Amino acid sequence: MGKNLVIVESPAKAKTIEKYLGKDFKVLASYGHVRDLLPKSGAVEVDNNFLMHYEKIEKNAKHVTAIKTNLKQVDALYLATDPDREGEAISWHLYELLKQRGGLKDKTVHRVVFHEITQRAIQEAMAHPRGLSMDLVNAQQARRALDYLVGFNLSPLLWKKIRTGLSAGRVQSPALRLIVEREEEIEKFKPKEYWTIEADVHKNTQKKQAFTAKLYQYQEKKLKQFDLNNQDLAQVAREDLLTQANGRLQVVKIDKKQRHQQPAAPFITSTLQQDAARKLGFSAQNTMRVAQQLYEGIDTGNGAVGLITYMRTDSVVLADEAVAQIREVIVARYGKENLAKSVRLFKTKSKNAQEAHEAIRPTNAAWYPDDIKDHLSLEQYKLYTLIWQRTIACQMLHATLDTVAIDLACGADNLFRATGSSLANAGFRAVYMEGLDDQTVNEERILPSVLVGEWLVLATIRAEQHFTEPPPRFSEARLIKTLEEFGIGRPSTYASIISTLKTREYVEIDKKRFIPTDVGRVVNKFLTMHFHQYVDYDFTAHLEDALDEVSRGEKAWIPLMENFWGEFKQRVDEKEQSVQRAEITQEALEEKCPECGHHLSIRLGRRGKFIGCSNYPECKYTRNLDGTVENKEEAEIIEDRVCPQCQSPLQYRYGRYGKFIGCSHYPECKYIESLNKPEDLDVECPACKQAQLQKKKSRYGRFFYACSSYPKCQYAVWNKPISEPCPQCGWPILTIKVTKRRGTEKVCPQKECGYSQQIESDDTVEPSSS
């Protein structure tokens, strides 16, 4: 037994680190958080300096017991959890638990942090331990208390005023507001017509070296976007230009320039999530999962080693020794001519970034992706390649582009302009180009060599119709970028914010874009009307800044809580009495009910919005928003199908959970069939290994995950499976579990195993309505 005990969060990390430290060290895992707030009202005593009442996390109790047992045989304890607030809090909670049990008597306790799992970094950290940072712990406690108080007070109010099972969060709610407001912009958008005039020209009658020029000056006036806003104006201009051109245009000006394009800074958490979404199609949650694997350690043939630095960071700074190695790799692989002439330094934009952290980079730049490809899964290889390329590119020579603009005269007062560019020197672009949101990169166009005064042959002049387009819906990358720009949340929590919006069914995904559901719109309406301050972008950002000030020791956390709680609690109590459910879930219409004469209203039902009579339940008239009326008296018979149990016709029916297929001989025959098609998951069934798992809906409306080959294989779990093997028992999948007590966790579905790891979250997971 070693003389020193080291505690990390992950068992995968523990194995790697123990190998580096040698026989005098024993490394154990806490498996994430070891204590959490009591999952009930009163867990935070608001009248007693926000005293927080914790309980041990039962599923991790055996790991704490193992730590205490091993602690008896050592002289020193090293707390080596992750180098952020959550990691600091885990170390503090473990310290408090062990102290309460008398396990720290006569023991030396150290806190060590490292940002990469390599032998050099581990040994360096162990040589320079520090004490626990209560500033970081208090910042995490304040964040946890805020999320708890918002969740346990605002969510029940949503249950009363809208429907049970809903939630609001300090950070998820402003994110939802962004998505809803964008959808409202799109719905209100009215396209405007405009026309452009383009000329197709070439250098000679053989039509070689043809190119297109766009009219930018007409009758001595520089054209604006809407100067030609209808077909008549465009056609008049076209015919006038054709007459003046008389079959040719003259080159009157050539403007040649050369510009340099600089590489992007190395990745931070948010930019990694954005580029992985754009280029790899990864969700933020998937990106963080794979990055965690690369950080914790991969066996590349000589034992496990961390391939990248810590993946939760706001800093773009690179260590001097890392930069030196990156520049050596550039010279070796791409030649000295492609190396930036001097070390390129990047400045961190986030005022709250911890400069002790580095950007996300390979721990060893000499590990070329293809050289270790055989040791990585496909997802690991793709993400490592992306990180390696961006890191290498940041110290490479700038790219050089030649640009040219040619002005062509058409008569005395009209000018067409053609622009083109070519890549003179690829520089860093030979390795990496940053992805773009909501647009495509313009293809480089090389124009022919021409001289001022030269006449070019005009093939035709075209009038092209265009319409302005609405702003695009948020993609995951764009939403993360916008959250970051507003200062909402922190990069390490963006994945959990997006996951919560999906889990609560506040948003749907269509073509990788977020669309708010009817429920999401109603929740946002309630919060923006009655709790506007708490979904205000500036307020949320200022609160994040205040938490960061606590983490730096610049602000006390209890006054911060007091400033928030008093007004918030007063607002909740007032709205509980003053707001009527109908205000939120109904929208009055001028139209009157065709059956009773009362006004109609748009209402929120179990299947979404519909139009119903305000005189309900006396009058039960309803219709769909599209105007169609559901005739519940005459069920729709399904042609060419009979009940497999009694051979009666099948029909479409409506129930509590929506439309389904049922037997027309009900209630004598109770055969039913779901209309919800199972959603395929890219996860192999761990039981039969011959089919994929699917997301399905039970007859009671609850989602579960089961093998697509059912009933041949009857494997099923309630929690969402992910393709990640259990580090404890090796079972080929884990599941994502969301509970009111523990928040969001990765758990092993094998009951006899019991592995779980908490996933960092910015919002409290609100208690279930059941």
mmCIF file of C-alpha atoms in Angstrom, residues 1-2 4-6 8 11-28 70 117 122:
data_model
loop_
_atom_site.group_PDB
_atom_site.id
_atom_site.type_symbol
_atom_site.label_atom_id
_atom_site.label_comp_id
_atom_site.label_asym_id
_atom_site.label_seq_id
_atom_site.Cartn_x
_atom_site.Cartn_y
_atom_site.Cartn_z
ATOM 1 C CA MET A 1 0.000 0.000 0.000
ATOM 2 C CA GLY A 2 1.335 3.437 -0.924
ATOM 3 C CA ASN A 4 -0.130 8.660 -0.257
ATOM 4 C CA LEU A 5 -3.738 8.554 -1.412
ATOM 5 C CA VAL A 6 -4.828 10.554 -4.477
ATOM 6 C CA VAL A 8 -9.750 11.960 -8.785
ATOM 7 C CA PRO A 11 -11.837 5.656 -12.555
ATOM 8 C CA ALA A 12 -10.383 5.868 -16.077
ATOM 9 C CA LYS A 13 -8.240 8.788 -14.954
ATOM 10 C CA ALA A 14 -7.269 6.980 -11.759
ATOM 11 C CA LYS A 15 -5.604 4.107 -13.620
ATOM 12 C CA THR A 16 -3.564 6.444 -15.830
ATOM 13 C CA ILE A 17 -2.398 8.665 -12.979
ATOM 14 C CA GLU A 18 -1.459 5.766 -10.683
ATOM 15 C CA LYS A 19 0.848 4.460 -13.402
ATOM 16 C CA TYR A 20 2.647 7.823 -13.545
ATOM 17 C CA LEU A 21 3.029 8.250 -9.757
ATOM 18 C CA GLY A 22 4.467 4.859 -8.871
ATOM 19 C CA LYS A 23 4.224 2.482 -5.912
ATOM 20 C CA ASP A 24 4.080 5.116 -3.161
ATOM 21 C CA PHE A 25 0.718 6.377 -4.413
ATOM 22 C CA LYS A 26 -2.718 4.822 -4.475
ATOM 23 C CA VAL A 27 -5.238 6.551 -6.758
ATOM 24 C CA LEU A 28 -9.007 6.158 -6.239
ATOM 25 C CA ASN A 70 -7.573 3.269 2.271
ATOM 26 C CA ILE A 117 -2.984 13.929 -17.928
ATOM 27 C CA ILE A 122 0.993 15.100 -13.074
#
